[in-house]
Short mmCIF file of C-alpha atoms and ligand atoms in Angstrom, two decimals:
data_model
loop_
_atom_site.label_atom_id
_atom_site.label_comp_id
_atom_site.label_asym_id
_atom_site.label_seq_id
_atom_site.Cartn_x
_atom_site.Cartn_y
_atom_site.Cartn_z
CA MET X 178 92.72 117.07 100.56
CA VAL X 179 89.08 116.37 99.69
CA TYR X 180 87.46 119.21 97.73
CA CYS X 181 83.71 119.86 98.00
CA ASN X 182 81.37 120.64 95.10
CA TYR X 183 84.40 120.61 92.82
CA PRO X 184 84.35 121.25 89.02
CA LEU X 185 85.34 118.30 86.82
CA LYS X 186 85.72 120.36 83.61
CA LYS X 187 89.48 119.75 83.54
CA LEU X 188 89.09 116.15 84.67
CA ASN X 189 87.00 114.90 81.73
CA THR X 190 88.22 115.24 78.13
CA PHE X 191 84.74 116.21 76.85
CA ASN X 192 85.35 119.39 78.93
CA LEU X 193 81.86 119.15 80.42
CA ASN X 194 80.80 121.61 83.11
CA ILE X 195 80.05 119.02 85.75
CA ASN X 196 80.64 119.10 89.49
CA ALA X 197 81.20 116.30 91.94
CA ASN X 198 80.16 116.47 95.58
CA LYS X 199 83.68 115.47 96.59
CA VAL X 200 86.91 115.15 94.63
CA VAL X 201 90.28 113.90 95.82
CA LYS X 202 93.60 113.20 94.13
CA VAL X 203 95.29 110.15 95.66
CA LYS X 204 98.97 109.27 95.54
CA GLU X 205 98.92 106.29 97.90
CA LEU X 206 96.92 103.09 98.04
CA GLN X 207 96.28 103.36 101.79
CA GLN X 208 94.71 106.79 101.28
CA LEU X 209 92.50 105.43 98.46
CA CYS X 210 91.22 102.53 100.59
CA LYS X 211 90.57 104.74 103.62
CA LEU X 212 88.50 107.23 101.61
CA TRP X 213 86.65 104.49 99.70
CA GLN X 214 85.69 102.81 103.00
CA LYS X 215 84.60 106.11 104.56
CA TYR X 216 82.30 107.10 101.69
CA LYS X 217 80.88 103.63 101.12
CA LYS X 218 79.94 103.53 104.83
CA LYS X 219 77.91 106.68 104.19
CA TYR X 220 76.29 104.93 101.17
CA LEU X 221 77.86 107.46 98.81
CA PRO X 222 79.05 106.28 95.38
CA CYS X 223 82.80 106.27 94.66
CA LEU X 224 84.16 106.68 91.16
CA ILE X 225 87.82 106.18 90.34
CA LEU X 226 89.17 108.12 87.37
CA GLY X 227 92.43 108.36 85.47
CA ASP X 228 92.25 111.25 83.03
CA GLY X 229 88.51 111.05 82.28
CA SER X 230 89.23 110.35 78.61
CA ASN X 231 86.67 107.60 78.10
CA ILE X 232 83.66 108.87 80.02
CA LEU X 233 80.55 110.95 79.42
CA PHE X 234 79.04 112.66 82.45
CA LEU X 235 75.31 113.31 82.13
CA LYS X 236 74.80 115.04 85.46
CA ASN X 237 76.67 116.30 88.50
CA PHE X 238 78.18 113.37 90.40
CA TYR X 239 76.64 112.78 93.80
CA GLY X 240 79.53 111.00 95.52
CA LEU X 241 83.33 110.92 95.71
CA VAL X 242 85.52 111.09 92.60
CA ILE X 243 88.99 109.66 93.23
CA ILE X 244 91.64 110.84 90.79
CA ASN X 245 94.28 108.13 90.69
CA ARG X 246 97.86 109.35 90.78
CA ILE X 247 99.50 106.33 92.41
CA LYS X 248 102.81 106.16 90.60
CA GLY X 249 105.85 103.92 90.18
CA ILE X 250 107.58 102.03 87.37
CA TYR X 251 109.73 99.03 88.26
CA ILE X 252 111.86 97.25 85.64
CA ASN X 253 113.25 93.75 85.76
CA GLU X 254 115.00 91.88 83.00
CA SER X 255 115.20 88.26 82.01
CA LYS X 256 117.28 86.82 79.20
CA LYS X 257 114.67 87.58 76.55
CA TYR X 258 112.33 90.16 78.09
CA TRP X 259 112.07 93.48 79.86
CA ASN X 260 109.44 93.06 82.57
CA LEU X 261 107.71 96.20 83.78
CA HIS X 262 105.52 96.51 86.86
CA VAL X 263 103.69 99.82 86.51
CA ASN X 264 101.41 101.46 89.05
CA SER X 265 98.00 102.45 87.78
CA GLY X 266 98.30 106.24 88.18
CA GLU X 267 101.14 106.54 85.65
CA ASN X 268 100.28 108.33 82.41
CA TRP X 269 100.11 105.84 79.52
CA HIS X 270 101.77 108.00 76.85
CA LYS X 271 104.56 109.05 79.24
CA LEU X 272 105.18 105.36 79.92
CA VAL X 273 105.50 104.73 76.16
CA GLU X 274 107.99 107.64 75.88
CA PHE X 275 109.92 106.45 78.94
CA THR X 276 110.33 102.91 77.61
CA ILE X 277 111.57 104.13 74.23
CA LYS X 278 114.11 106.43 75.91
CA LYS X 279 115.32 103.40 77.89
CA LYS X 280 115.66 101.44 74.60
CA ILE X 281 112.83 99.13 75.66
CA TYR X 282 110.72 98.75 72.56
CA GLY X 283 107.28 97.45 71.60
CA LEU X 284 104.80 100.05 72.88
CA GLU X 285 105.48 102.60 70.10
CA ASN X 286 102.24 101.82 68.16
CA LEU X 287 100.29 102.75 71.29
CA ALA X 288 101.76 106.25 71.52
CA LEU X 289 99.54 109.22 72.34
CA ILE X 290 96.59 107.23 73.69
CA PRO X 291 95.30 109.41 76.53
CA GLY X 292 94.68 108.09 80.01
CA ARG X 293 96.37 106.27 82.84
CA VAL X 294 97.91 102.81 82.98
CA GLY X 295 95.18 101.51 85.31
CA SER X 296 92.44 102.18 82.77
CA ALA X 297 94.35 100.68 79.84
CA PRO X 298 93.50 96.98 80.43
CA ILE X 299 89.79 97.68 81.04
CA GLN X 300 88.99 98.22 77.37
CA ASN X 301 92.26 96.66 76.19
CA ILE X 302 93.44 99.94 74.64
CA GLY X 303 94.54 99.56 71.08
CA ALA X 304 95.70 101.46 68.04
CA TYR X 305 97.65 100.95 64.84
CA GLY X 306 97.66 97.17 64.98
CA SER X 307 98.70 96.77 68.64
CA SER X 308 96.81 96.50 71.88
CA ILE X 309 97.84 96.20 75.51
CA LYS X 310 96.93 92.49 75.44
CA ASP X 311 100.06 91.91 73.31
CA PHE X 312 102.24 92.92 76.29
CA CYS X 313 100.17 92.54 79.45
CA GLN X 314 101.15 89.61 81.69
CA TYR X 315 98.97 90.41 84.70
CA VAL X 316 96.77 93.02 86.31
CA ASP X 317 96.78 93.57 90.09
CA ILE X 318 93.49 94.62 91.64
CA ILE X 319 92.37 95.52 95.14
CA ASN X 320 89.05 95.40 96.93
CA PRO X 321 89.34 98.72 98.82
CA ILE X 322 86.88 97.54 101.50
CA ASN X 323 88.85 94.51 102.75
CA LYS X 324 92.16 95.55 101.11
CA LYS X 325 92.57 92.10 99.53
CA ILE X 326 94.83 92.17 96.50
CA LYS X 327 94.46 89.69 93.62
CA ARG X 328 96.71 89.10 90.64
CA ILE X 329 94.72 88.37 87.45
CA ASN X 330 96.96 86.68 84.94
CA LYS X 331 96.81 87.44 81.25
CA LYS X 332 94.57 84.50 80.36
CA LYS X 333 92.03 85.34 83.03
CA CYS X 334 91.90 88.98 81.86
CA LYS X 335 90.01 87.66 78.78
CA PHE X 336 91.26 90.45 76.55
CA GLN X 337 89.34 91.01 73.34
CA TYR X 338 88.80 93.97 71.03
CA ARG X 339 87.86 96.86 73.41
CA ASN X 340 86.91 94.36 76.08
CA SER X 341 88.22 92.47 79.11
CA ILE X 342 87.02 90.82 82.29
CA PHE X 343 87.35 94.19 84.05
CA LYS X 344 84.21 95.43 82.28
CA HIS X 345 82.24 92.66 83.94
CA ASN X 346 79.96 93.57 86.87
CA ASN X 347 81.91 91.24 89.20
CA TYR X 348 84.82 93.67 89.02
CA LYS X 349 82.93 96.90 89.60
CA ASN X 350 84.02 97.13 93.23
CA TYR X 351 87.69 96.56 92.48
CA VAL X 352 90.40 99.07 91.70
CA ILE X 353 93.25 98.28 89.34
CA ILE X 354 96.46 99.07 91.20
CA SER X 355 99.18 97.95 88.81
CA VAL X 356 99.83 96.29 85.49
CA GLY X 357 102.62 93.90 84.47
CA LEU X 358 103.99 94.29 80.95
CA SER X 359 106.54 92.15 79.18
CA LEU X 360 108.48 93.54 76.21
CA SER X 361 110.69 91.34 74.09
CA LYS X 362 114.37 92.30 73.80
CA LYS X 363 114.15 91.19 70.19
CA TRP X 364 112.22 94.02 68.59
CA ILE X 365 110.14 93.37 65.48
CA PRO X 366 108.29 96.37 64.01
CA ASN X 367 104.53 96.00 63.82
CA LEU X 368 103.61 97.52 60.45
CA ASN X 369 100.44 95.50 59.80
CA TYR X 370 98.03 98.42 60.09
CA ASN X 371 97.07 99.93 56.70
CA ASP X 372 98.44 103.38 57.54
CA LEU X 373 101.84 101.86 58.42
CA LYS X 374 102.23 99.33 55.59
CA HIS X 375 104.24 101.72 53.40
CA LEU X 376 106.93 102.18 56.07
CA LYS X 377 110.21 100.44 55.33
CA SER X 378 111.12 97.37 57.32
CA ASN X 379 114.42 99.01 58.46
CA ILE X 380 112.38 101.53 60.42
CA THR X 381 113.24 102.34 64.08
CA PRO X 382 110.88 102.34 67.10
CA GLN X 383 111.46 106.08 67.54
CA LYS X 384 110.40 106.72 63.93
CA ILE X 385 107.22 104.66 64.35
CA PHE X 386 106.50 106.56 67.56
CA ASN X 387 106.97 109.93 65.79
CA TYR X 388 104.96 108.82 62.75
CA ILE X 389 102.02 107.65 64.87
CA CYS X 390 102.06 110.80 67.01
CA ASN X 391 101.90 112.85 63.80
CA ILE X 392 98.98 110.98 62.20
CA ARG X 393 97.06 110.95 65.44
CA LYS X 394 97.52 114.72 65.84
CA LYS X 395 96.19 115.25 62.30
CA LYS X 396 93.12 113.02 62.76
CA ILE X 397 92.04 113.59 66.35
CA PRO X 398 91.71 117.10 67.77
CA HIS X 399 93.40 117.71 71.11
CA PRO X 400 90.66 117.54 73.77
CA LYS X 401 91.90 120.82 75.26
CA ILE X 402 90.86 122.51 72.00
CA TYR X 403 87.67 120.59 71.21
CA GLY X 404 86.41 118.34 73.99
CA ASN X 405 86.17 114.70 72.86
CA ALA X 406 86.69 111.15 74.10
CA GLY X 407 88.26 109.64 70.98
CA SER X 408 85.99 107.12 69.23
CA PHE X 409 82.50 107.39 70.65
CA PHE X 410 81.46 103.93 69.38
CA LYS X 411 83.28 100.62 69.00
CA ASN X 412 83.87 99.19 65.56
CA PRO X 413 81.16 96.55 65.07
CA ILE X 414 82.05 92.88 64.67
CA ILE X 415 79.36 91.11 62.66
CA SER X 416 78.55 87.62 61.41
CA PRO X 417 79.99 86.42 58.06
CA LYS X 418 76.39 86.16 56.77
CA LEU X 419 75.62 89.84 57.37
CA GLY X 420 79.16 90.77 56.26
CA PHE X 421 78.73 89.14 52.81
CA LYS X 422 75.23 90.60 52.48
CA LEU X 423 76.57 94.14 53.10
CA LEU X 424 79.54 93.58 50.77
CA LYS X 425 77.12 92.89 47.93
CA ILE X 426 75.25 96.14 48.55
CA PHE X 427 78.31 98.27 49.47
CA PRO X 428 81.34 96.77 47.68
CA ASP X 429 83.61 99.57 49.02
CA ILE X 430 82.84 98.86 52.69
CA PRO X 431 86.17 98.66 54.59
CA PHE X 432 86.48 95.56 56.78
CA SER X 433 89.01 93.21 58.35
CA LEU X 434 88.47 89.61 59.37
CA GLU X 435 88.63 88.59 63.04
CA ASN X 436 88.23 84.81 63.45
CA ASN X 437 86.05 84.77 60.33
CA TYR X 438 83.86 87.56 61.67
CA PHE X 439 83.74 90.90 59.84
CA LYS X 440 85.11 93.89 61.73
CA LEU X 441 83.68 97.01 60.11
CA SER X 442 84.62 100.61 60.51
CA ALA X 443 82.00 102.50 62.54
CA GLY X 444 83.51 105.75 61.18
CA TRP X 445 82.72 104.65 57.62
CA LEU X 446 79.12 103.68 58.51
CA ILE X 447 78.53 107.06 60.21
CA ASP X 448 80.25 108.86 57.34
CA LYS X 449 77.96 107.07 54.82
CA CYS X 450 74.95 108.45 56.73
CA LYS X 451 76.37 111.91 55.92
CA PHE X 452 77.00 112.92 59.52
CA LYS X 453 80.51 114.34 59.01
CA GLY X 454 80.51 118.00 60.02
CA TYR X 455 76.92 117.76 61.32
CA ILE X 456 76.40 119.99 64.35
CA ARG X 457 73.55 120.07 66.85
CA LYS X 458 73.38 121.97 70.15
CA GLY X 459 77.14 122.58 70.13
CA VAL X 460 78.04 118.94 69.47
CA MET X 461 79.71 118.18 66.17
CA VAL X 462 80.60 115.02 64.28
CA HIS X 463 84.28 115.57 63.49
CA SER X 464 84.75 116.42 59.82
CA LYS X 465 87.95 114.34 59.53
CA GLN X 466 86.78 111.30 61.52
CA ALA X 467 83.06 110.60 61.89
CA LEU X 468 83.60 108.35 64.92
CA ILE X 469 84.63 111.31 67.05
CA LEU X 470 82.06 113.63 68.63
CA LEU X 471 83.29 117.09 69.54
CA ASN X 472 82.08 119.45 72.23
CA LYS X 473 82.73 122.10 69.60
CA PHE X 474 82.58 125.24 71.76
CA ASN X 475 83.34 123.44 75.01
CA ASN X 476 80.05 124.61 76.48
CA SER X 477 77.61 121.85 75.51
CA SER X 478 76.25 119.23 77.88
CA GLY X 479 76.59 115.49 78.33
CA MET X 480 72.89 115.14 77.49
CA ASN X 481 73.40 116.92 74.15
CA ILE X 482 76.31 114.61 73.31
CA LEU X 483 74.22 111.59 74.26
CA GLN X 484 71.28 112.77 72.12
CA LEU X 485 73.45 113.15 69.03
CA ALA X 486 75.03 109.76 69.70
CA ILE X 487 71.56 108.17 69.91
CA LYS X 488 70.55 109.85 66.63
CA ILE X 489 73.68 108.45 64.96
CA HIS X 490 73.06 105.01 66.46
CA ASN X 491 69.47 104.92 65.16
CA THR X 492 70.34 106.25 61.70
CA VAL X 493 73.19 103.75 61.20
CA GLY X 494 70.99 100.96 62.57
CA LYS X 495 68.17 101.70 60.15
CA LYS X 496 70.46 102.04 57.13
CA PHE X 497 72.77 99.06 57.70
CA GLY X 498 71.02 96.87 60.28
CA ILE X 499 74.05 97.39 62.55
CA TRP X 500 73.44 98.75 66.04
CA LEU X 501 76.60 100.45 67.26
CA GLU X 502 77.75 100.05 70.86
CA PRO X 503 79.29 103.02 72.64
CA GLU X 504 82.92 102.72 73.67
CA VAL X 505 82.59 105.67 76.05
CA LYS X 506 81.24 104.95 79.56
CA ILE X 507 78.13 106.91 80.45
CA ILE X 508 77.96 108.20 84.02
CA ASN X 509 74.98 109.66 85.86
CA SER X 510 74.85 111.08 89.40
CA TYR X 511 75.40 107.65 90.97
CA GLY X 512 77.88 105.92 88.67
CA ILE X 513 78.20 104.04 85.41
CA VAL X 514 74.93 103.48 83.54
CA ASN X 515 74.00 100.49 81.41
CA PRO X 516 74.37 101.90 77.86
CA TYR X 517 71.58 99.67 76.52
CA ILE X 518 69.08 101.95 78.28
CA PHE X 519 69.88 104.53 75.59
CA PHE X 520 71.25 102.51 72.70
CA LYS X 521 68.48 100.08 71.80
CA LYS X 522 67.87 98.19 68.62
CA ASN X 523 64.69 99.69 67.17
P1 FAD E 163 88.93 107.27 82.57
O1 FAD E 163 88.14 107.88 81.48
O2 FAD E 163 89.35 108.13 83.69
O3 FAD E 163 88.12 106.02 83.15
C1 FAD E 163 87.54 105.10 82.26
C2 FAD E 163 86.84 104.01 83.06
O4 FAD E 163 87.79 103.24 83.78
C3 FAD E 163 85.89 104.58 84.12
O5 FAD E 163 84.79 103.71 84.23
C4 FAD E 163 86.70 104.51 85.40
O6 FAD E 163 85.89 104.43 86.55
C5 FAD E 163 87.53 103.26 85.20
N1 FAD E 163 88.84 103.30 85.87
C6 FAD E 163 89.81 104.23 85.71
N2 FAD E 163 90.89 103.91 86.47
C7 FAD E 163 90.59 102.75 87.10
C8 FAD E 163 91.30 101.91 88.02
N3 FAD E 163 92.54 102.19 88.42
N4 FAD E 163 90.68 100.80 88.48
C9 FAD E 163 89.41 100.50 88.07
N5 FAD E 163 88.68 101.25 87.23
C10 FAD E 163 89.27 102.36 86.74
N6 FAD E 163 91.39 104.33 73.33
C11 FAD E 163 91.99 103.36 72.62
O7 FAD E 163 91.89 102.18 72.97
N7 FAD E 163 92.70 103.65 71.50
C12 FAD E 163 92.87 104.90 71.04
O8 FAD E 163 93.53 105.12 70.03
C13 FAD E 163 92.27 105.96 71.78
N8 FAD E 163 92.40 107.24 71.38
C14 FAD E 163 91.83 108.24 72.10
C15 FAD E 163 92.01 109.57 71.70
C16 FAD E 163 91.47 110.61 72.43
C17 FAD E 163 91.70 112.03 72.00
C18 FAD E 163 90.72 110.34 73.60
C19 FAD E 163 90.16 111.46 74.42
C20 FAD E 163 90.52 109.02 74.01
C21 FAD E 163 91.07 107.96 73.27
N9 FAD E 163 90.89 106.62 73.65
C22 FAD E 163 91.52 105.62 72.95
C23 FAD E 163 90.11 106.28 74.85
C24 FAD E 163 90.95 106.41 76.16
O9 FAD E 163 92.21 106.94 75.89
C25 FAD E 163 91.14 105.05 76.83
O10 FAD E 163 89.90 104.43 77.08
C26 FAD E 163 91.89 105.18 78.16
O11 FAD E 163 92.30 103.92 78.60
C27 FAD E 163 91.07 105.88 79.25
O12 FAD E 163 91.95 106.18 80.30
P2 FAD E 163 91.56 107.17 81.45
O13 FAD E 163 92.60 107.01 82.53
O14 FAD E 163 91.34 108.53 80.97
O15 FAD E 163 90.19 106.52 81.95
N1 EPU E 164 86.56 105.92 57.84
C1 EPU E 164 85.75 106.62 56.98
N2 EPU E 164 85.23 107.79 57.42
C2 EPU E 164 85.47 108.29 58.66
C3 EPU E 164 86.30 107.55 59.53
C4 EPU E 164 86.83 106.35 59.09
O1 EPU E 164 85.50 106.19 55.85
O2 EPU E 164 84.96 109.36 58.97
C5 EPU E 164 87.13 104.63 57.35
C6 EPU E 164 88.35 104.78 56.46
O3 EPU E 164 88.26 103.78 55.48
C7 EPU E 164 89.51 104.44 57.39
C8 EPU E 164 88.89 103.41 58.32
O4 EPU E 164 87.53 103.85 58.46
O5 EPU E 164 90.59 103.92 56.69
C9 EPU E 164 89.54 103.31 59.67
O6 EPU E 164 89.66 104.60 60.27
P1 EPU E 164 90.82 104.90 61.33
O7 EPU E 164 92.12 104.39 60.85
O8 EPU E 164 90.74 106.34 61.73
O9 EPU E 164 90.44 103.99 62.54
P2 EPU E 164 89.08 103.69 63.29
O10 EPU E 164 88.72 102.28 63.05
O11 EPU E 164 88.04 104.73 63.01
C10 EPU E 164 90.25 102.80 65.41
C11 EPU E 164 90.13 103.00 66.88
C12 EPU E 164 90.90 104.23 67.32
C13 EPU E 164 92.37 104.04 66.95
C14 EPU E 164 92.45 103.88 65.43
C15 EPU E 164 93.86 103.61 64.96
C16 EPU E 164 88.03 102.03 67.55
C17 EPU E 164 86.63 102.26 67.99
N3 EPU E 164 88.74 103.12 67.28
O12 EPU E 164 89.55 103.89 64.80
O13 EPU E 164 90.82 104.30 68.74
O14 EPU E 164 93.14 105.13 67.37
O15 EPU E 164 91.63 102.76 65.03
O16 EPU E 164 94.19 102.30 65.24
O17 EPU E 164 88.47 100.89 67.48
C18 EPU E 164 89.48 105.16 70.50
O18 EPU E 164 89.26 103.98 70.80
O19 EPU E 164 89.03 106.12 71.16
C19 EPU E 164 90.29 105.44 69.32
C20 EPU E 164 90.55 106.67 68.88
#
């Protein structure tokens, strides 16, 4: 059923009071293609969403919002691996829980990341030292207009930190329909992340899962309580030259090395600009994690969130010479907007 002038408040984790001209929940691929074709013929924009946990709506959406609920998990095994083919409308965290219950291990570090499986490869979701690229073998995509399906193998996905080929413009008219994951039967705990280093090496996957769920719950407010989209910005990756220069000025700056480049913590940079707890027009910089912007009373607007984000971007840029890039996708009435319109080096 296609709903008209439908509220998206429960379909975006910032809890913004936004409406879309048309909204539909789809459970089958045929239905998705049919609707996509129909609305594109009328020159109306189509936007596919999972749980709306990485988007910022600025205005009411003019076209059709398709909520993807195409489900199915298929498991195959080889001598050394469990191979999962998962349809894109499955909930990511429920998939992690499901695999652990089935004694298929590896995804535990990625517990409690909101969203659907189909969105996960787009920004190569990651947390606590793991990311989907460590397990993803392929991503199946469809062009809903001609219904042609393509399998993009791991290498061609070009996974990087919070990035993949699916963010490229060439893929904007494709829909991710399923994801192939491969999990080794020989489980090795991944305790490389700072917060996990103290855990004993005889730890179990279930314990890691529980531990990560607990720390995440302490750090990140549940979006149903305070609307948020997790980290608003990406952690910046900067040249060794700038990295060493900053280290001299700020010897306590936390960083890790990625192929000799410095990966800094955007939360630390924002924190150093004294934004923690800062509130403006109902939007607050989370007092436990400066990278998270909260719709504190769940009645602010996308524009207010954007304005605070721009203020943070400019302040951090002027202080450190680092111009943060948003992780969250910004959406106006017609679709995704180029973030550089708002987040300019100045
Ligand atoms: P949506 O927000 O619905 O969509 C995101 C984008 O993907 C949109 O542009 C949409 O059009 C597109 N899209 C969605 N489905 C498809 C599809 N099937 N085909 C093509 N395009 C599609 N991320 C991390 O990486 N690590 C974290 O630790 C983390 N923690 C978070 C904590 C909180 C509280 C929140 C709210 C978010 C967090 N995020 C994190 C961000 C978010 O969970 C991920 O980006 C997630 O993958 C978004 O999934 P979604 O289904 O909600 O995507
Ligand atoms: N820090 C501060 N002040 C802050 C926040 C962070 O000083 O207000 C410093 C601390 O030194 C802390 C370090 O930054 O040790 C790292 O913080 P944290 O472990 O919370 O991780 P993060 O780098 O801020 C990233 C991801 C999260 C992911 C966590 C855990 C990005 C943009 N964010 O945050 O992902 O859950 O690591 O792995 O990479 C998301 O993408 O939405 C998200 C929540």
